[in-house]
C-alpha positions as a LaTeX table, in Angstrom:
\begin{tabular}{lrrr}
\hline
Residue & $x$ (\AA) & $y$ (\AA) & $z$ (\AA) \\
\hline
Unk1 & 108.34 & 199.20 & $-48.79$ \\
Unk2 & 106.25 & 199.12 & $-45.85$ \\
Unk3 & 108.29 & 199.94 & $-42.16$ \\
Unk4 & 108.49 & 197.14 & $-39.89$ \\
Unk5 & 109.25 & 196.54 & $-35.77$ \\
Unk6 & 110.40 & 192.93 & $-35.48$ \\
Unk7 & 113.44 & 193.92 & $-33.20$ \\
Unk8 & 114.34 & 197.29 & $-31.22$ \\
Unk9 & 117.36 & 196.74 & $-33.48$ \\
Unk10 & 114.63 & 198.08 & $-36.74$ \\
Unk11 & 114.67 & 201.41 & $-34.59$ \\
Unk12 & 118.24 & 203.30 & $-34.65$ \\
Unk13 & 119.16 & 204.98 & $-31.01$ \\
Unk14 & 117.99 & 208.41 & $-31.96$ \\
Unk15 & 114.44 & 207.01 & $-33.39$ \\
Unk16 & 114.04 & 205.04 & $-30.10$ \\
Unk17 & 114.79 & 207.72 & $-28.03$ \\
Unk18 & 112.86 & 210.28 & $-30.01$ \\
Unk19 & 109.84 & 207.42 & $-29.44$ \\
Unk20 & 110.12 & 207.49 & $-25.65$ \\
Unk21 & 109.65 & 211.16 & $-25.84$ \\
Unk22 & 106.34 & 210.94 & $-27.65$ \\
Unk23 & 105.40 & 207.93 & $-25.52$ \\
Unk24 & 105.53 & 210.49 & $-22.58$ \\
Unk25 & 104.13 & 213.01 & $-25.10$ \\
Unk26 & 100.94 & 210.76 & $-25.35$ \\
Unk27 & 100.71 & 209.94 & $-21.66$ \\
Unk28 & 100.52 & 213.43 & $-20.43$ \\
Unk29 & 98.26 & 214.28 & $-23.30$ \\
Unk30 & 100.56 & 217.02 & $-24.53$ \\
Unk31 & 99.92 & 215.22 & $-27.80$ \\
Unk32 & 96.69 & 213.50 & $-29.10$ \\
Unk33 & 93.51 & 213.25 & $-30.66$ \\
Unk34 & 92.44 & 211.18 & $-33.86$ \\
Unk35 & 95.91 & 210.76 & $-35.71$ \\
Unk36 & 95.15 & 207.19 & $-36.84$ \\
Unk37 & 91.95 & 208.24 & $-37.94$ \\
Unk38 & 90.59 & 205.86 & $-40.79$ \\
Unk39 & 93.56 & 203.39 & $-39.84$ \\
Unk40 & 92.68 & 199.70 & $-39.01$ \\
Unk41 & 95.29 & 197.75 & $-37.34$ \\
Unk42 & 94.94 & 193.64 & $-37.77$ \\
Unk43 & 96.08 & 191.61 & $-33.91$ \\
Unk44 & 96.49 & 188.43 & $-34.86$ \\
Unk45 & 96.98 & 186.46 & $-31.61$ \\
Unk46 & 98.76 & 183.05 & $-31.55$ \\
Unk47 & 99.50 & 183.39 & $-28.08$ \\
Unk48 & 97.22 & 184.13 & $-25.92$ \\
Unk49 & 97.59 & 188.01 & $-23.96$ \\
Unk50 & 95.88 & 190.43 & $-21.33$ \\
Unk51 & 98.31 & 193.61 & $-21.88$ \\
Unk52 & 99.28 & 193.33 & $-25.76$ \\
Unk53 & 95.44 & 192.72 & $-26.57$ \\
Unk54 & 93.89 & 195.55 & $-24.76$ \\
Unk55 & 96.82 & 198.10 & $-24.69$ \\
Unk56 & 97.05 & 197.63 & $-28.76$ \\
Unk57 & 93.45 & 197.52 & $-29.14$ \\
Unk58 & 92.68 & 200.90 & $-26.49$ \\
Unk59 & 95.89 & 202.31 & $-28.38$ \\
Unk60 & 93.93 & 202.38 & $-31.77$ \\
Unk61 & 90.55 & 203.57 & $-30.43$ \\
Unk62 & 92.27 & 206.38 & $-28.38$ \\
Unk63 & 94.05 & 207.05 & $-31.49$ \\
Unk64 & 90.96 & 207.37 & $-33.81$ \\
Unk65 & 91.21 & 204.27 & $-35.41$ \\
Unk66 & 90.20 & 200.47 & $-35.08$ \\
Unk67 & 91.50 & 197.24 & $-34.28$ \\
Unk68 & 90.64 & 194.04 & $-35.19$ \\
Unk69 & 91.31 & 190.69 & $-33.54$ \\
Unk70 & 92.17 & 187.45 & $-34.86$ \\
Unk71 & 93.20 & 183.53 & $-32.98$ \\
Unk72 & 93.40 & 180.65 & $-34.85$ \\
Unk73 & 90.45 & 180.17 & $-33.38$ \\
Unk74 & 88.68 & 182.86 & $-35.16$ \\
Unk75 & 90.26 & 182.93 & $-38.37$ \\
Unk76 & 91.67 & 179.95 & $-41.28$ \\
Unk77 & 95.06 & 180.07 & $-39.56$ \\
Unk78 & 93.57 & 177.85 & $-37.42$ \\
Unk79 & 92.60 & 175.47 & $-40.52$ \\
Unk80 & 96.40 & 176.02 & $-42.12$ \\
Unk81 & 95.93 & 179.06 & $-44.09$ \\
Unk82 & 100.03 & 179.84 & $-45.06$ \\
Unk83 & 101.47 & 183.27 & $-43.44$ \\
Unk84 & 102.37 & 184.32 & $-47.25$ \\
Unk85 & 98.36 & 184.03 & $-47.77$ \\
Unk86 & 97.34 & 185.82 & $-44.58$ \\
Unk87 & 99.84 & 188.62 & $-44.66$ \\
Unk88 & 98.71 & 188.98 & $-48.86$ \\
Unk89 & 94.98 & 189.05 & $-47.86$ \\
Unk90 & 95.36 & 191.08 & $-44.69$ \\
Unk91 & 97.28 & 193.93 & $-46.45$ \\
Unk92 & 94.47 & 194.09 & $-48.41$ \\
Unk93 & 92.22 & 195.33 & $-45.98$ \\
Unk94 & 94.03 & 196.99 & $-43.20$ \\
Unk95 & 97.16 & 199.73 & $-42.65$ \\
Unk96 & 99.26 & 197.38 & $-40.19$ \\
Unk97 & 99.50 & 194.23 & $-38.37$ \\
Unk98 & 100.53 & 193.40 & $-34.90$ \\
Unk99 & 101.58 & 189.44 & $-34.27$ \\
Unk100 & 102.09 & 187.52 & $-31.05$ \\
Unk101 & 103.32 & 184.36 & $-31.52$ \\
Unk102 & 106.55 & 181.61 & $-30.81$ \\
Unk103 & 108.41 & 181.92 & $-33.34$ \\
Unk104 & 110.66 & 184.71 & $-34.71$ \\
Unk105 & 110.92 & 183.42 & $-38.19$ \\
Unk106 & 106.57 & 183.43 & $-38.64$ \\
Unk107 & 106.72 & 187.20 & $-37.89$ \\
Unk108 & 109.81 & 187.83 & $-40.46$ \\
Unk109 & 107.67 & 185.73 & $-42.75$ \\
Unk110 & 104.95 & 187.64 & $-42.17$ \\
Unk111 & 106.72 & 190.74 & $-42.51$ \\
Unk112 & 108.48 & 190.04 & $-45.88$ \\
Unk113 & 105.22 & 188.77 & $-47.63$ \\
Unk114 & 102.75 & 192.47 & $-46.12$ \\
Unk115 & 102.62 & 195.39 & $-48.00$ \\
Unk116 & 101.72 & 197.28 & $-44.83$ \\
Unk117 & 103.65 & 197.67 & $-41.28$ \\
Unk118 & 103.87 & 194.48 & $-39.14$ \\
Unk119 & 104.53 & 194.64 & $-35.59$ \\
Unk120 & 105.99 & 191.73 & $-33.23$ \\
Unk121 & 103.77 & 191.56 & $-30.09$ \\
Unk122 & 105.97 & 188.91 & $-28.87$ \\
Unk123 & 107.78 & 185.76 & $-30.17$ \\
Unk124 & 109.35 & 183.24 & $-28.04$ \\
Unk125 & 113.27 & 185.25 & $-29.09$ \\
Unk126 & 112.24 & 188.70 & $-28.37$ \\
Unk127 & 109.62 & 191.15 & $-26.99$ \\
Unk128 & 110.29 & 194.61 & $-28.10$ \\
Unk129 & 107.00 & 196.32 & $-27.50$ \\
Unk130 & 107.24 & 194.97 & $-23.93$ \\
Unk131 & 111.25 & 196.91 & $-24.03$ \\
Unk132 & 109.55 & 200.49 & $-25.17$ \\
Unk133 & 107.40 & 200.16 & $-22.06$ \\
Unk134 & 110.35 & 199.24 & $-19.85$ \\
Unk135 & 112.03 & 202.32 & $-21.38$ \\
Unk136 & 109.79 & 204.57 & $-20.59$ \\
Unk137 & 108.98 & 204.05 & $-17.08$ \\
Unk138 & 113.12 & 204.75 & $-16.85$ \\
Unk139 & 112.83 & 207.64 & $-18.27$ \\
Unk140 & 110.00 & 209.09 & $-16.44$ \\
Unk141 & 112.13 & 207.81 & $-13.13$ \\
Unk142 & 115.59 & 208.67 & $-14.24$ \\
Unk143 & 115.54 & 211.26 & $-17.59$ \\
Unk144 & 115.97 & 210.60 & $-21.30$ \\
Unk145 & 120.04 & 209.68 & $-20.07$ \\
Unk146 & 119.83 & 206.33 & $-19.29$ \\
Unk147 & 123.49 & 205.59 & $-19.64$ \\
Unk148 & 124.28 & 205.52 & $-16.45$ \\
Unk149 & 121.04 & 203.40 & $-15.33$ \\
Unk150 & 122.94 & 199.96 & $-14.89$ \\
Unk151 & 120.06 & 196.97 & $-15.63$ \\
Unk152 & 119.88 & 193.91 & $-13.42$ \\
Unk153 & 118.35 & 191.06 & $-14.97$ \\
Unk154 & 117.55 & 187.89 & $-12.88$ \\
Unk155 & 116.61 & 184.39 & $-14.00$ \\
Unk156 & 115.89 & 182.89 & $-17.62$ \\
Unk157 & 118.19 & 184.61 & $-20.71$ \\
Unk158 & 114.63 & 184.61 & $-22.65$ \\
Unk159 & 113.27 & 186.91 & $-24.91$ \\
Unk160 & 112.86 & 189.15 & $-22.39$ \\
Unk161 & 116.81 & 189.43 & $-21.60$ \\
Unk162 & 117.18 & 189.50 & $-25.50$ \\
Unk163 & 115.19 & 192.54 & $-25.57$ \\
Unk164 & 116.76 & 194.01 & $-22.72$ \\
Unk165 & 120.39 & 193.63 & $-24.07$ \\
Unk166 & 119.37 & 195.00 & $-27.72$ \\
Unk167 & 118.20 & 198.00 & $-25.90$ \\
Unk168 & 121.16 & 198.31 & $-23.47$ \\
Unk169 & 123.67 & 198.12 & $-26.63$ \\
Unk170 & 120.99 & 201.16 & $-28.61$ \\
Unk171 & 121.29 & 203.38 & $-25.21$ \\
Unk172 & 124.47 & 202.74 & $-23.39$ \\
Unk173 & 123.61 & 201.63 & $-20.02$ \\
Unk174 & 125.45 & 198.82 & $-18.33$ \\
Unk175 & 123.64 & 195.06 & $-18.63$ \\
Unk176 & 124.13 & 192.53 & $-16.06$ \\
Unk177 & 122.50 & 189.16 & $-16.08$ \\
Unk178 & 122.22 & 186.47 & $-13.66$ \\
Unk179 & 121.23 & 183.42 & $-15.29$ \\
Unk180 & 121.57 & 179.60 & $-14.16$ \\
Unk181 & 123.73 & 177.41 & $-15.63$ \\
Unk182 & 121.79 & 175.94 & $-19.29$ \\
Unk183 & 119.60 & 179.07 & $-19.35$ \\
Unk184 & 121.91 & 181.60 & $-20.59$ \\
Unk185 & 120.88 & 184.69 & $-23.45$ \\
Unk186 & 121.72 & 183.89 & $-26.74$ \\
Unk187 & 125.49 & 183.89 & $-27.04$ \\
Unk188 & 125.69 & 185.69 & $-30.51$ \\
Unk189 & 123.11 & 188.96 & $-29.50$ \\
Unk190 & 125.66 & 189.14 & $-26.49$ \\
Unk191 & 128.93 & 189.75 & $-28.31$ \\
Unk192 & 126.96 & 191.51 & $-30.61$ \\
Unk193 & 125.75 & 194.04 & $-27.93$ \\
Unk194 & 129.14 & 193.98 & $-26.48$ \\
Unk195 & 130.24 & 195.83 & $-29.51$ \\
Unk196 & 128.35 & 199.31 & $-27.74$ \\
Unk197 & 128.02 & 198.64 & $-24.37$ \\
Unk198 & 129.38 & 196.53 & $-21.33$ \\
Unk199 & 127.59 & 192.79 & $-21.07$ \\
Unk200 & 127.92 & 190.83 & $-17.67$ \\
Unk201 & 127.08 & 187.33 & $-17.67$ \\
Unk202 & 126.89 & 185.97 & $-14.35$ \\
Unk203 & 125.54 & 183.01 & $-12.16$ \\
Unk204 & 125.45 & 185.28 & $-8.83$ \\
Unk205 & 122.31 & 187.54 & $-8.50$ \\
Unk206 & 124.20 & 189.94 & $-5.55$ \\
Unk207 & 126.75 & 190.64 & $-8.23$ \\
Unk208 & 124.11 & 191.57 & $-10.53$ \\
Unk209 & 122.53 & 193.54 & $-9.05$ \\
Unk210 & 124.91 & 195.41 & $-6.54$ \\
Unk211 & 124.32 & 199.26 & $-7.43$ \\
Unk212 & 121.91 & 198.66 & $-10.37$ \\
Unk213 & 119.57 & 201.66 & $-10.92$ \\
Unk214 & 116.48 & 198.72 & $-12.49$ \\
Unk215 & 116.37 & 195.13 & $-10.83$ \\
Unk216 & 113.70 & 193.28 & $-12.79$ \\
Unk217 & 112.84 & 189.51 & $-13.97$ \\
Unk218 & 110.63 & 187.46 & $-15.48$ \\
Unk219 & 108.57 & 184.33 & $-14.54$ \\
Unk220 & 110.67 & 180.89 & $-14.45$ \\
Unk221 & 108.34 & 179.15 & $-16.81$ \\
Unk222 & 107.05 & 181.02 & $-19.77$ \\
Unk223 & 104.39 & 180.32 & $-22.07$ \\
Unk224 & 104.50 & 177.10 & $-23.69$ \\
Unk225 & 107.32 & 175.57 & $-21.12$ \\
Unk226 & 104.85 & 174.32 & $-18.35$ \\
Unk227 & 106.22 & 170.93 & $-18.61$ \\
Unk228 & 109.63 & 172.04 & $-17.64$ \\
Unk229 & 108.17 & 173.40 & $-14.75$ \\
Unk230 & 109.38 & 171.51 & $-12.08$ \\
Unk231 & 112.91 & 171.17 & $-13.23$ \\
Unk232 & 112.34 & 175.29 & $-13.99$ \\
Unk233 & 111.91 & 175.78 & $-10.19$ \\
Unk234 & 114.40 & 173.59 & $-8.75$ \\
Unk235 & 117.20 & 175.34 & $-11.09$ \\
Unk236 & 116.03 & 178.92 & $-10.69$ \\
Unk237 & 115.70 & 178.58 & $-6.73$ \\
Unk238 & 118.86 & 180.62 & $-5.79$ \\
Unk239 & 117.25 & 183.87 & $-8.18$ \\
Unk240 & 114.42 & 185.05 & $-6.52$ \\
Unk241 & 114.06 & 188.44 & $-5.82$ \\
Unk242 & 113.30 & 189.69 & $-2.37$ \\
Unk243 & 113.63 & 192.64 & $-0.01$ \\
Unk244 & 117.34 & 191.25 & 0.79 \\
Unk245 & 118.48 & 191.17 & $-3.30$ \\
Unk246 & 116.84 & 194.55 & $-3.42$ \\
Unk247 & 119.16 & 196.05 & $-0.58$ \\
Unk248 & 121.95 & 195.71 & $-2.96$ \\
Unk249 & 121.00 & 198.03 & $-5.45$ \\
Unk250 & 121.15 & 201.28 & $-5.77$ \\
Unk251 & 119.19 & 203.81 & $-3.38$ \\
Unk252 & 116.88 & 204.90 & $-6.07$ \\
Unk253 & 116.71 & 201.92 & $-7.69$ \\
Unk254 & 113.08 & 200.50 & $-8.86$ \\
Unk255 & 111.50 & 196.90 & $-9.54$ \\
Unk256 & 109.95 & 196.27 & $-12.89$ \\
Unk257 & 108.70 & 193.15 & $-14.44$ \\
Unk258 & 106.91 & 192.40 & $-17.50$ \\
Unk259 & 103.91 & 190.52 & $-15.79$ \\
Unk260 & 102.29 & 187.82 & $-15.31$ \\
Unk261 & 103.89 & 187.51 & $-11.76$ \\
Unk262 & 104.28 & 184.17 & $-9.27$ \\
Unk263 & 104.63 & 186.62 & $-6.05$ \\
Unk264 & 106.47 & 184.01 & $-4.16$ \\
Unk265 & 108.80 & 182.07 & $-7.37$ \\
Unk266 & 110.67 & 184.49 & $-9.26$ \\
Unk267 & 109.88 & 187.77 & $-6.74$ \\
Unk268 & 108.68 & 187.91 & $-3.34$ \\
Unk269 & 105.21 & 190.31 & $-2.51$ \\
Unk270 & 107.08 & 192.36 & $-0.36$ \\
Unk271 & 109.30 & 193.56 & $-3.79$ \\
Unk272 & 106.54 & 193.41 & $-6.28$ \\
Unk273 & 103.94 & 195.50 & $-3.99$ \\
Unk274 & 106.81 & 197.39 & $-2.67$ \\
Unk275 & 107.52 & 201.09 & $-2.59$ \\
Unk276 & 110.11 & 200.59 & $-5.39$ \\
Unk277 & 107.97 & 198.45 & $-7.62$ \\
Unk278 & 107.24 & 200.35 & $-10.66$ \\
Unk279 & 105.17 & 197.42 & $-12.27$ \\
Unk280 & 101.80 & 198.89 & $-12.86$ \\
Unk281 & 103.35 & 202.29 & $-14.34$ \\
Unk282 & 105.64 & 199.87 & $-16.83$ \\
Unk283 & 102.10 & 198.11 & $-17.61$ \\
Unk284 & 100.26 & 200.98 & $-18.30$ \\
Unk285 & 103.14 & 201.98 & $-20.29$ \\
Unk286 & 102.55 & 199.23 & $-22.55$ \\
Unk287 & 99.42 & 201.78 & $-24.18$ \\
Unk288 & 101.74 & 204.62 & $-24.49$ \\
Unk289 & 104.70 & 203.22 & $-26.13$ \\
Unk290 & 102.95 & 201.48 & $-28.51$ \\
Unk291 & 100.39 & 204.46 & $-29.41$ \\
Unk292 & 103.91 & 206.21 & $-29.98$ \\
Unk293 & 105.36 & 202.83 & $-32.33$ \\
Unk294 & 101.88 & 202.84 & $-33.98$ \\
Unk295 & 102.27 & 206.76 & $-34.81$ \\
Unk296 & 105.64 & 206.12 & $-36.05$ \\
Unk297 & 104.62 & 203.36 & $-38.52$ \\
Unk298 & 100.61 & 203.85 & $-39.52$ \\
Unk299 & 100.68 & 207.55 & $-39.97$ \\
Unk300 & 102.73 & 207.83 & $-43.35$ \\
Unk301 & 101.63 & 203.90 & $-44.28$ \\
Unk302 & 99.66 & 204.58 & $-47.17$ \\
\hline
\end{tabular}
């Protein structure tokens, strides 16, 4: 049976970390060269994406290999082809697929119907690949020990926060989110994570982040919730973070976010383009991690 990533819960702690030290591996060139060579990976793009697309698609080339892209657009999905049919014909021609989409239960579809690896680029409950990134810029800031690295998350309990508290609960560091009232995390991965590590819920961003080693958010409206907006904004007014949030946090703390950023909604310039803003090393990131994941489940695939 092929391997899949869905979840950073289909990684065990000692895989992930072993991951993030091949990610760095990668990035410093210490490792290298055509290991994928021969290997096509299928993107199949529901959502639309600047990072996933190119960091996936440079990831294979650097790698030795080849990617190839696919939208509804450009392919029968568009015209209704099933999953079961796309992941039977796909498997057929390449050694993995990589899926960004909304929902979670297309890519486990997808995943239970490929004989090769399938990769979740992003679904509307969780984006892992985004996590590995995240991961590693800690590391490079902080060492492989992240345990004592507490993690303040501000604003929407999205997929983002999901992925953040599976990976809190896989390497021990503290979790604290600040979320309005209605736009909590999902209740059940909570207790779950609770189980390995210490969850705060909270509706006050100071007490969030007051001594956290990471401070980082997400935009108020995601993809495919523009209509909510204007409701979004008025509800996530008190969880912006700025240069006086920041000043709560730990001395070495650092700013990450997943990008796209609204410098002025859900963080101010001044934070983003700040000296503790570690945004453009998390997005570069995005190549490394993922040439690591790829590695992981392409090399031994067939």
């Amino acid at each position: 049976m092929p391997r899949h990533f869905l979840t950073l819960r289909d990684l065990d702690s000692s895989e992930l970390r072993e991951l993030l030290v091949r990610a760095r591996r990668l990035k410093s060139g210490e490792e290298g060269g055509p290991i994928l060579a021969g290997r096509t990976l299928a993107m199949i793009f529901r959502k639309s994406s600047t990072r996933t697309r190119v960091s996936f698609e440079v990831g294979m080339v650097q790698l030795g290999g080849h990617a190839v892209f696919l939208s509804d657009a450009t392919s029968q999905m568009g015209r209704g082809e099933s999953i079961h049919d796309t992941a039977r014909v796909l498997s057929g021609y390449v050694d993995g697929i990589m899926i960004r989409t909304f929902e979670q239960a297309e890519v486990e579809e997808l995943a239970r119907h490929a004989t090769v690896p399938v990769i979740n680029g992003l679904t509307d409950q969780v984006h892992p690949c985004q996590l590995l990134a995240d991961l590693q810029t800690m590391t490079e800031e902080f060492g492989d020990d992240l345990s004592d690295c507490p993690v303040a998350w501000i604003g929407d309990g999205n997929n983002m926060a999901h992925s953040w508290i599976n990976a809190a609960a896989m390497l021990g560091f503290e979790m604290r989110l600040a979320c309005p009232e209605g736009y909590d995390p999902d209740p059940a991965l909570v207790e779950a994570a609770r189980g390995s590590t210490s969850v705060v819920l909270t509706r006050d961003p100071a007490e969030a982040v007051a001594g956290a080693r990471v401070v980082t958010t997400d935009v108020w409206a995601s993809m495919g919730q523009e209509e909510e907006a204007r409701v979004r904004a008025a509800a996530f007014e008190g969880y912006r973070v700025d240069d006086e949030l920041m000043s709560l946090a730990a001395d070495d703390a650092i700013f990450l976010h997943c990008l796209p950023a609204h410098r002025g909604e859900e963080v101010t310039a001044e934070v983003i383009d700040g000296p503790r803003s570690r945004v453009f090393e998390e997005a570069e990131n995005r190549l490394h991690a993922q040439k690591a994941l790829m590695v992981l489940l392409l090399d031994r695939a067939r």
